[in-house]
PDB file of C-alpha atoms in Angstrom:
ATOM      1  CA  UNK F 193     135.739  94.154 138.443  1.00  0.00           C
ATOM      2  CA  UNK F 194     137.787  91.215 137.197  1.00  0.00           C
ATOM      3  CA  UNK F 195     139.565  89.105 139.721  1.00  0.00           C
ATOM      4  CA  UNK F 196     142.611  86.866 139.419  1.00  0.00           C
ATOM      5  CA  UNK F 197     142.040  83.632 141.370  1.00  0.00           C
ATOM      6  CA  UNK F 198     144.656  82.412 143.848  1.00  0.00           C
ATOM      7  CA  UNK F 199     144.691  78.639 144.363  1.00  0.00           C
ATOM      8  CA  UNK F 200     146.228  76.892 147.363  1.00  0.00           C
ATOM      9  CA  UNK F 201     148.080  73.636 146.701  1.00  0.00           C
ATOM     10  CA  UNK F 202     149.690  72.200 149.846  1.00  0.00           C
ATOM     11  CA  UNK F 203     151.878  74.964 151.237  1.00  0.00           C
ATOM     12  CA  UNK F 204     152.037  76.802 147.895  1.00  0.00           C
ATOM     13  CA  UNK F 205     149.848  79.438 146.279  1.00  0.00           C
ATOM     14  CA  UNK F 206     149.313  79.221 142.528  1.00  0.00           C
ATOM     15  CA  UNK F 207     148.319  82.166 140.381  1.00  0.00           C
ATOM     16  CA  UNK F 208     147.786  81.950 136.653  1.00  0.00           C
ATOM     17  CA  UNK F 209     147.377  85.361 135.048  1.00  0.00           C
ATOM     18  CA  UNK F 210     145.024  84.820 132.126  1.00  0.00           C
ATOM     19  CA  UNK F 211     143.943  88.397 131.406  1.00  0.00           C
ATOM     20  CA  UNK F 212     145.641  91.503 130.051  1.00  0.00           C
ATOM     21  CA  UNK F 213     146.048  93.237 133.425  1.00  0.00           C
ATOM     22  CA  UNK F 214     145.364  96.912 133.841  1.00  0.00           C
ATOM     23  CA  UNK F 215     147.389  98.582 136.576  1.00  0.00           C
ATOM     24  CA  UNK F 216     144.744  98.478 139.313  1.00  0.00           C
ATOM     25  CA  UNK F 217     144.216  94.780 138.736  1.00  0.00           C
ATOM     26  CA  UNK F 218     147.963  94.200 139.127  1.00  0.00           C
ATOM     27  CA  UNK F 219     147.973  96.111 142.419  1.00  0.00           C
ATOM     28  CA  UNK F 220     144.892  94.187 143.605  1.00  0.00           C
ATOM     29  CA  UNK F 221     146.705  90.915 142.845  1.00  0.00           C
ATOM     30  CA  UNK F 222     149.747  92.109 144.794  1.00  0.00           C
ATOM     31  CA  UNK F 223     147.605  92.966 147.827  1.00  0.00           C
ATOM     32  CA  UNK F 224     145.462  89.811 147.671  1.00  0.00           C
ATOM     33  CA  UNK F 225     148.510  87.575 147.359  1.00  0.00           C
ATOM     34  CA  UNK F 226     150.219  89.191 150.331  1.00  0.00           C
ATOM     35  CA  UNK F 227     147.107  88.686 152.474  1.00  0.00           C
ATOM     36  CA  UNK F 228     146.720  85.083 151.282  1.00  0.00           C
ATOM     37  CA  UNK F 229     150.330  84.265 152.168  1.00  0.00           C
ATOM     38  CA  UNK F 230     149.681  85.343 155.753  1.00  0.00           C
ATOM     39  CA  UNK F 231     146.282  83.602 156.043  1.00  0.00           C
ATOM     40  CA  UNK F 232     147.436  80.285 154.533  1.00  0.00           C
ATOM     41  CA  UNK F 233     151.020  80.401 155.905  1.00  0.00           C
ATOM     42  CA  UNK F 234     152.166  79.533 152.394  1.00  0.00           C
ATOM     43  CA  UNK F 235     155.884  78.920 151.869  1.00  0.00           C
ATOM     44  CA  UNK F 236     155.874  79.308 148.107  1.00  0.00           C
ATOM     45  CA  UNK F 237     154.141  81.432 145.469  1.00  0.00           C
ATOM     46  CA  UNK F 238     154.038  80.272 141.865  1.00  0.00           C
ATOM     47  CA  UNK F 239     152.966  82.833 139.260  1.00  0.00           C
ATOM     48  CA  UNK F 240     152.241  81.545 135.764  1.00  0.00           C
ATOM     49  CA  UNK F 241     152.604  84.304 133.155  1.00  0.00           C
ATOM     50  CA  UNK F 242     152.484  82.072 130.070  1.00  0.00           C
ATOM     51  CA  UNK F 243     149.307  83.834 128.897  1.00  0.00           C
ATOM     52  CA  UNK F 244     150.829  87.324 129.253  1.00  0.00           C
ATOM     53  CA  UNK F 245     151.601  88.859 125.871  1.00  0.00           C
ATOM     54  CA  UNK F 246     153.697  91.636 127.370  1.00  0.00           C
ATOM     55  CA  UNK F 247     155.392  92.535 130.626  1.00  0.00           C
ATOM     56  CA  UNK F 248     155.989  96.271 130.822  1.00  0.00           C
ATOM     57  CA  UNK F 249     157.761  98.168 133.599  1.00  0.00           C
ATOM     58  CA  UNK F 250     154.620  98.370 135.736  1.00  0.00           C
ATOM     59  CA  UNK F 251     153.827  94.659 135.565  1.00  0.00           C
ATOM     60  CA  UNK F 252     157.512  93.884 136.089  1.00  0.00           C
ATOM     61  CA  UNK F 253     157.606  96.089 139.160  1.00  0.00           C
ATOM     62  CA  UNK F 254     154.465  94.384 140.491  1.00  0.00           C
ATOM     63  CA  UNK F 255     156.104  90.956 140.112  1.00  0.00           C
ATOM     64  CA  UNK F 256     159.174  92.295 141.923  1.00  0.00           C
ATOM     65  CA  UNK F 257     157.038  93.747 144.717  1.00  0.00           C
ATOM     66  CA  UNK F 258     155.170  90.469 145.158  1.00  0.00           C
ATOM     67  CA  UNK F 259     158.483  88.608 145.452  1.00  0.00           C
ATOM     68  CA  UNK F 260     159.842  91.128 147.990  1.00  0.00           C
ATOM     69  CA  UNK F 261     156.730  91.034 150.151  1.00  0.00           C
ATOM     70  CA  UNK F 262     156.571  87.240 149.976  1.00  0.00           C
ATOM     71  CA  UNK F 263     160.233  87.112 150.976  1.00  0.00           C
ATOM     72  CA  UNK F 264     159.563  89.230 154.069  1.00  0.00           C
ATOM     73  CA  UNK F 265     156.727  86.800 154.894  1.00  0.00           C
ATOM     74  CA  UNK F 266     159.107  83.839 154.518  1.00  0.00           C
ATOM     75  CA  UNK F 267     157.775  82.597 151.178  1.00  0.00           C
ATOM     76  CA  UNK F 268     159.683  82.109 147.935  1.00  0.00           C
ATOM     77  CA  UNK F 269     158.229  83.410 144.653  1.00  0.00           C
ATOM     78  CA  UNK F 270     158.813  81.745 141.310  1.00  0.00           C
ATOM     79  CA  UNK F 271     157.541  83.200 138.028  1.00  0.00           C
ATOM     80  CA  UNK F 272     157.040  80.585 135.336  1.00  0.00           C
ATOM     81  CA  UNK F 273     156.156  80.421 131.658  1.00  0.00           C
ATOM     82  CA  UNK F 274     157.552  83.719 130.377  1.00  0.00           C
ATOM     83  CA  UNK F 275     157.202  83.836 126.586  1.00  0.00           C
ATOM     84  CA  UNK F 276     160.479  84.191 124.651  1.00  0.00           C
ATOM     85  CA  UNK F 277     159.304  87.416 122.959  1.00  0.00           C
ATOM     86  CA  UNK F 278     158.505  88.848 126.393  1.00  0.00           C
ATOM     87  CA  UNK F 279     161.947  87.912 127.731  1.00  0.00           C
ATOM     88  CA  UNK F 280     163.698  89.539 124.736  1.00  0.00           C
ATOM     89  CA  UNK F 281     161.627  92.706 125.149  1.00  0.00           C
ATOM     90  CA  UNK F 282     162.234  92.924 128.914  1.00  0.00           C
ATOM     91  CA  UNK F 283     165.987  92.959 128.391  1.00  0.00           C
ATOM     92  CA  UNK F 284     165.753  95.723 125.798  1.00  0.00           C
ATOM     93  CA  UNK F 285     163.361  97.691 128.012  1.00  0.00           C
ATOM     94  CA  UNK F 286     166.097  97.605 130.656  1.00  0.00           C
ATOM     95  CA  UNK F 287     164.015  95.814 133.260  1.00  0.00           C
ATOM     96  CA  UNK F 288     165.658  93.118 135.289  1.00  0.00           C
ATOM     97  CA  UNK F 289     163.789  91.348 138.027  1.00  0.00           C
ATOM     98  CA  UNK F 290     166.414  90.981 140.765  1.00  0.00           C
ATOM     99  CA  UNK F 291     164.088  89.577 143.413  1.00  0.00           C
ATOM    100  CA  UNK F 292     162.200  87.192 141.173  1.00  0.00           C
ATOM    101  CA  UNK F 293     163.202  83.591 140.576  1.00  0.00           C
ATOM    102  CA  UNK F 294     162.044  82.103 137.303  1.00  0.00           C
ATOM    103  CA  UNK F 295     161.465  78.626 135.915  1.00  0.00           C
ATOM    104  CA  UNK F 296     160.387  77.435 132.493  1.00  0.00           C
ATOM    105  CA  UNK F 297     157.116  75.807 133.536  1.00  0.00           C
ATOM    106  CA  UNK F 298     154.861  75.042 136.497  1.00  0.00           C
ATOM    107  CA  UNK F 299     156.474  71.628 137.159  1.00  0.00           C
ATOM    108  CA  UNK F 300     159.978  73.076 137.322  1.00  0.00           C
ATOM    109  CA  UNK F 301     158.737  76.004 139.388  1.00  0.00           C
ATOM    110  CA  UNK F 302     157.183  73.680 141.989  1.00  0.00           C
ATOM    111  CA  UNK F 303     160.432  71.693 142.173  1.00  0.00           C
ATOM    112  CA  UNK F 304     162.362  74.935 142.738  1.00  0.00           C
ATOM    113  CA  UNK F 305     160.025  75.929 145.574  1.00  0.00           C
ATOM    114  CA  UNK F 306     160.127  72.443 147.110  1.00  0.00           C
ATOM    115  CA  UNK F 307     163.938  72.308 147.004  1.00  0.00           C
ATOM    116  CA  UNK F 308     164.265  75.747 148.514  1.00  0.00           C
ATOM    117  CA  UNK F 309     161.947  74.874 151.423  1.00  0.00           C
ATOM    118  CA  UNK F 310     163.725  71.525 151.964  1.00  0.00           C
ATOM    119  CA  UNK F 311     167.160  73.224 151.914  1.00  0.00           C
ATOM    120  CA  UNK F 312     166.009  75.573 154.613  1.00  0.00           C
ATOM    121  CA  UNK F 313     164.666  72.699 156.733  1.00  0.00           C
ATOM    122  CA  UNK F 314     167.990  70.883 156.219  1.00  0.00           C
ATOM    123  CA  UNK F 315     169.904  73.889 157.485  1.00  0.00           C
ATOM    124  CA  UNK F 316     167.713  74.097 160.582  1.00  0.00           C
ATOM    125  CA  UNK F 317     168.204  70.359 161.287  1.00  0.00           C
ATOM    126  CA  UNK F 318     171.970  70.691 160.869  1.00  0.00           C
ATOM    127  CA  UNK F 319     171.946  73.671 163.209  1.00  0.00           C
ATOM    128  CA  UNK F 320     170.154  71.683 165.896  1.00  0.00           C
ATOM    129  CA  UNK F 321     172.702  68.884 165.718  1.00  0.00           C
ATOM    130  CA  UNK F 322     175.627  71.215 166.374  1.00  0.00           C
TER     131      UNK F 322
ATOM    132  CA  UNK U  51     155.112 107.858 102.331  1.00  0.00           C
ATOM    133  CA  UNK U  52     151.475 106.820 102.403  1.00  0.00           C
ATOM    134  CA  UNK U  53     149.447 106.654 105.611  1.00  0.00           C
ATOM    135  CA  UNK U  54     147.194 103.644 104.985  1.00  0.00           C
ATOM    136  CA  UNK U  55     145.175 103.821 108.156  1.00  0.00           C
ATOM    137  CA  UNK U  56     144.816 106.574 110.716  1.00  0.00           C
ATOM    138  CA  UNK U  57     142.705 106.081 113.857  1.00  0.00           C
ATOM    139  CA  UNK U  58     142.400 108.015 117.091  1.00  0.00           C
ATOM    140  CA  UNK U  59     141.905 106.337 120.481  1.00  0.00           C
ATOM    141  CA  UNK U  60     141.326 107.891 123.912  1.00  0.00           C
ATOM    142  CA  UNK U  61     144.111 107.408 126.483  1.00  0.00           C
ATOM    143  CA  UNK U  62     142.478 108.504 129.732  1.00  0.00           C
ATOM    144  CA  UNK U  63     142.436 105.539 132.121  1.00  0.00           C
ATOM    145  CA  UNK U  64     144.407 102.405 132.924  1.00  0.00           C
ATOM    146  CA  UNK U  65     141.696 100.459 131.066  1.00  0.00           C
ATOM    147  CA  UNK U  66     142.513 102.577 128.005  1.00  0.00           C
ATOM    148  CA  UNK U  67     146.165 101.521 128.371  1.00  0.00           C
ATOM    149  CA  UNK U  68     145.031  97.901 127.989  1.00  0.00           C
ATOM    150  CA  UNK U  69     142.953  98.834 124.913  1.00  0.00           C
ATOM    151  CA  UNK U  70     145.980 100.623 123.432  1.00  0.00           C
ATOM    152  CA  UNK U  71     147.996  97.412 123.819  1.00  0.00           C
ATOM    153  CA  UNK U  72     145.248  95.404 122.094  1.00  0.00           C
ATOM    154  CA  UNK U  73     144.911  97.867 119.197  1.00  0.00           C
ATOM    155  CA  UNK U  74     148.687  98.037 118.673  1.00  0.00           C
ATOM    156  CA  UNK U  75     148.777  94.243 118.648  1.00  0.00           C
ATOM    157  CA  UNK U  76     146.070  94.008 115.984  1.00  0.00           C
ATOM    158  CA  UNK U  77     147.748  96.686 113.786  1.00  0.00           C
ATOM    159  CA  UNK U  78     151.248  95.222 114.052  1.00  0.00           C
ATOM    160  CA  UNK U  79     149.865  91.745 113.342  1.00  0.00           C
ATOM    161  CA  UNK U  80     147.962  93.081 110.306  1.00  0.00           C
ATOM    162  CA  UNK U  81     151.184  94.606 108.943  1.00  0.00           C
ATOM    163  CA  UNK U  82     152.946  91.265 109.420  1.00  0.00           C
ATOM    164  CA  UNK U  83     155.351  92.066 112.272  1.00  0.00           C
ATOM    165  CA  UNK U  84     157.127  89.092 113.837  1.00  0.00           C
ATOM    166  CA  UNK U  85     155.965  88.145 117.340  1.00  0.00           C
ATOM    167  CA  UNK U  86     159.076  89.737 118.885  1.00  0.00           C
ATOM    168  CA  UNK U  87     158.583  92.983 116.937  1.00  0.00           C
ATOM    169  CA  UNK U  88     154.886  93.060 117.886  1.00  0.00           C
ATOM    170  CA  UNK U  89     155.799  92.563 121.542  1.00  0.00           C
ATOM    171  CA  UNK U  90     158.414  95.340 121.432  1.00  0.00           C
ATOM    172  CA  UNK U  91     156.067  97.956 119.991  1.00  0.00           C
ATOM    173  CA  UNK U  92     153.165  96.919 122.267  1.00  0.00           C
ATOM    174  CA  UNK U  93     155.439  97.212 125.314  1.00  0.00           C
ATOM    175  CA  UNK U  94     156.709 100.636 124.191  1.00  0.00           C
ATOM    176  CA  UNK U  95     153.097 101.745 123.609  1.00  0.00           C
ATOM    177  CA  UNK U  96     152.092 100.527 127.063  1.00  0.00           C
ATOM    178  CA  UNK U  97     154.865 102.583 128.703  1.00  0.00           C
ATOM    179  CA  UNK U  98     153.992 105.788 126.854  1.00  0.00           C
ATOM    180  CA  UNK U  99     150.222 105.304 127.236  1.00  0.00           C
ATOM    181  CA  UNK U 100     150.661 104.987 131.001  1.00  0.00           C
ATOM    182  CA  UNK U 101     152.754 108.190 131.048  1.00  0.00           C
ATOM    183  CA  UNK U 102     150.014 109.949 129.054  1.00  0.00           C
ATOM    184  CA  UNK U 103     147.458 108.944 131.701  1.00  0.00           C
ATOM    185  CA  UNK U 104     149.576 109.539 134.823  1.00  0.00           C
ATOM    186  CA  UNK U 105     151.743 112.529 133.906  1.00  0.00           C
ATOM    187  CA  UNK U 106     149.834 114.043 130.989  1.00  0.00           C
ATOM    188  CA  UNK U 107     146.421 113.898 132.643  1.00  0.00           C
ATOM    189  CA  UNK U 108     145.068 111.836 129.732  1.00  0.00           C
ATOM    190  CA  UNK U 109     145.199 112.371 126.000  1.00  0.00           C
ATOM    191  CA  UNK U 110     144.899 110.579 122.702  1.00  0.00           C
ATOM    192  CA  UNK U 111     146.736 108.075 120.554  1.00  0.00           C
ATOM    193  CA  UNK U 112     146.832 108.329 116.762  1.00  0.00           C
ATOM    194  CA  UNK U 113     147.543 104.924 115.348  1.00  0.00           C
ATOM    195  CA  UNK U 114     148.849 104.875 111.773  1.00  0.00           C
ATOM    196  CA  UNK U 115     149.865 102.173 109.349  1.00  0.00           C
ATOM    197  CA  UNK U 116     152.618 103.451 107.057  1.00  0.00           C
ATOM    198  CA  UNK U 117     153.693 102.341 103.613  1.00  0.00           C
ATOM    199  CA  UNK U 118     156.665 103.732 101.721  1.00  0.00           C
ATOM    200  CA  UNK U 119     158.293 102.383  98.576  1.00  0.00           C
ATOM    201  CA  UNK U 120     160.078  99.541 100.301  1.00  0.00           C
ATOM    202  CA  UNK U 121     158.491  98.800 103.653  1.00  0.00           C
ATOM    203  CA  UNK U 122     155.498  99.003 105.973  1.00  0.00           C
ATOM    204  CA  UNK U 123     155.378 100.138 109.532  1.00  0.00           C
ATOM    205  CA  UNK U 124     153.258 101.338 112.423  1.00  0.00           C
ATOM    206  CA  UNK U 125     153.447 104.845 113.877  1.00  0.00           C
ATOM    207  CA  UNK U 126     152.014 105.833 117.258  1.00  0.00           C
ATOM    208  CA  UNK U 127     151.473 109.472 118.174  1.00  0.00           C
ATOM    209  CA  UNK U 128     150.587 110.084 121.824  1.00  0.00           C
ATOM    210  CA  UNK U 129     149.373 113.576 122.586  1.00  0.00           C
ATOM    211  CA  UNK U 130     148.395 115.204 125.858  1.00  0.00           C
ATOM    212  CA  UNK U 131     147.713 118.724 127.108  1.00  0.00           C
ATOM    213  CA  UNK U 132     149.407 118.135 130.443  1.00  0.00           C
ATOM    214  CA  UNK U 133     152.177 120.061 132.189  1.00  0.00           C
ATOM    215  CA  UNK U 134     154.856 119.033 129.670  1.00  0.00           C
ATOM    216  CA  UNK U 135     158.333 117.648 130.308  1.00  0.00           C
ATOM    217  CA  UNK U 136     160.726 120.366 131.519  1.00  0.00           C
ATOM    218  CA  UNK U 137     163.959 118.438 130.870  1.00  0.00           C
ATOM    219  CA  UNK U 138     163.543 115.840 128.116  1.00  0.00           C
ATOM    220  CA  UNK U 139     167.138 114.574 128.274  1.00  0.00           C
ATOM    221  CA  UNK U 140     166.787 113.874 131.974  1.00  0.00           C
ATOM    222  CA  UNK U 141     163.368 112.251 131.471  1.00  0.00           C
ATOM    223  CA  UNK U 142     164.979 109.859 128.978  1.00  0.00           C
ATOM    224  CA  UNK U 143     167.622 108.774 131.489  1.00  0.00           C
ATOM    225  CA  UNK U 144     167.022 105.295 132.868  1.00  0.00           C
ATOM    226  CA  UNK U 145     166.149 105.402 136.533  1.00  0.00           C
ATOM    227  CA  UNK U 146     164.993 109.008 136.536  1.00  0.00           C
ATOM    228  CA  UNK U 147     161.347 109.485 137.498  1.00  0.00           C
ATOM    229  CA  UNK U 148     159.328 112.443 138.697  1.00  0.00           C
ATOM    230  CA  UNK U 149     156.687 110.037 139.989  1.00  0.00           C
ATOM    231  CA  UNK U 150     156.773 106.682 141.723  1.00  0.00           C
ATOM    232  CA  UNK U 151     157.679 104.551 138.693  1.00  0.00           C
ATOM    233  CA  UNK U 152     160.927 102.827 137.825  1.00  0.00           C
ATOM    234  CA  UNK U 153     161.996 105.537 135.402  1.00  0.00           C
ATOM    235  CA  UNK U 154     162.340 103.068 132.531  1.00  0.00           C
ATOM    236  CA  UNK U 155     159.302 104.114 130.491  1.00  0.00           C
ATOM    237  CA  UNK U 156     160.655 106.764 128.125  1.00  0.00           C
ATOM    238  CA  UNK U 157     164.170 105.400 127.667  1.00  0.00           C
ATOM    239  CA  UNK U 158     162.857 101.846 127.353  1.00  0.00           C
ATOM    240  CA  UNK U 159     160.209 102.866 124.814  1.00  0.00           C
ATOM    241  CA  UNK U 160     162.899 104.643 122.780  1.00  0.00           C
ATOM    242  CA  UNK U 161     165.044 101.495 122.730  1.00  0.00           C
ATOM    243  CA  UNK U 162     162.048  99.421 121.627  1.00  0.00           C
ATOM    244  CA  UNK U 163     161.225 101.735 118.690  1.00  0.00           C
ATOM    245  CA  UNK U 164     162.974 102.351 115.371  1.00  0.00           C
ATOM    246  CA  UNK U 165     161.980 106.029 115.431  1.00  0.00           C
ATOM    247  CA  UNK U 166     161.275 108.072 118.523  1.00  0.00           C
ATOM    248  CA  UNK U 167     160.552 111.746 119.028  1.00  0.00           C
ATOM    249  CA  UNK U 168     159.418 113.896 121.948  1.00  0.00           C
ATOM    250  CA  UNK U 169     158.004 117.377 121.524  1.00  0.00           C
ATOM    251  CA  UNK U 170     157.029 119.087 124.746  1.00  0.00           C
ATOM    252  CA  UNK U 171     156.396 122.602 125.962  1.00  0.00           C
ATOM    253  CA  UNK U 172     155.978 123.319 129.666  1.00  0.00           C
ATOM    254  CA  UNK U 173     152.349 124.153 130.358  1.00  0.00           C
ATOM    255  CA  UNK U 174     151.147 123.129 126.898  1.00  0.00           C
ATOM    256  CA  UNK U 175     151.548 119.400 126.690  1.00  0.00           C
ATOM    257  CA  UNK U 176     153.603 116.606 125.217  1.00  0.00           C
ATOM    258  CA  UNK U 177     153.581 114.743 121.906  1.00  0.00           C
ATOM    259  CA  UNK U 178     155.547 111.508 121.706  1.00  0.00           C
ATOM    260  CA  UNK U 179     155.891 109.756 118.357  1.00  0.00           C
ATOM    261  CA  UNK U 180     157.140 106.197 117.987  1.00  0.00           C
ATOM    262  CA  UNK U 181     157.443 104.107 114.871  1.00  0.00           C
ATOM    263  CA  UNK U 182     158.599 100.638 114.095  1.00  0.00           C
ATOM    264  CA  UNK U 183     159.101  99.099 110.659  1.00  0.00           C
ATOM    265  CA  UNK U 184     158.423  95.571 109.546  1.00  0.00           C
ATOM    266  CA  UNK U 185     161.747  93.785 109.094  1.00  0.00           C
TER     267      UNK U 185
END
């Protein structure tokens, strides 16, 4: 069976979906990512969907689930590289991704994750001072 | 109206759903759909194909390329011999699902198509027809 690789970069996990995912593969990715977050203590998950030609309700729900599970495990999820045609179609399909943060590309996504982690550290520091 | 091409594909597994997406892409591209219009019909096809597998117990897709006097289009006819849809209006309502999905499949697919029809009889099966025209 195909497998979607998960790469660790610092305290982030990077996934680039390069295949047309069938539903079981999407669920396998969701499960593998959740396990990897725990094992690596990752603080951020970056999912590149620039190669995805469509996002239907199942794939959308999987992205949402990944973000929710990551959130419970104290990691932020950013989806990057959504094609314009995919974004237009998602809106018409009626699917919004409330739990998923998005960025235009991998660079901007990493900045978003970095800022979010730093903000949190800042809040903890400020709390200790008071 | 002339049906230029008429093919039948199996829709029995989640792998078949992926093949349906690929075939719809190649047909819509051959007809000259814009990228957005291709994406809309492929997404609609993916939703209905998944329903055919999950709720219909598997079935078939007839994939047609249409030509009338002024325009070309692609028609998709999904057919299954499953339990049928007891209340079609309710099934089309966003957020309603009899399974574990989001309940966006049917209503979303209708919004993404130019023509959309459901024929279903409890106990006999469901036929869903979608079409989109080249703009």
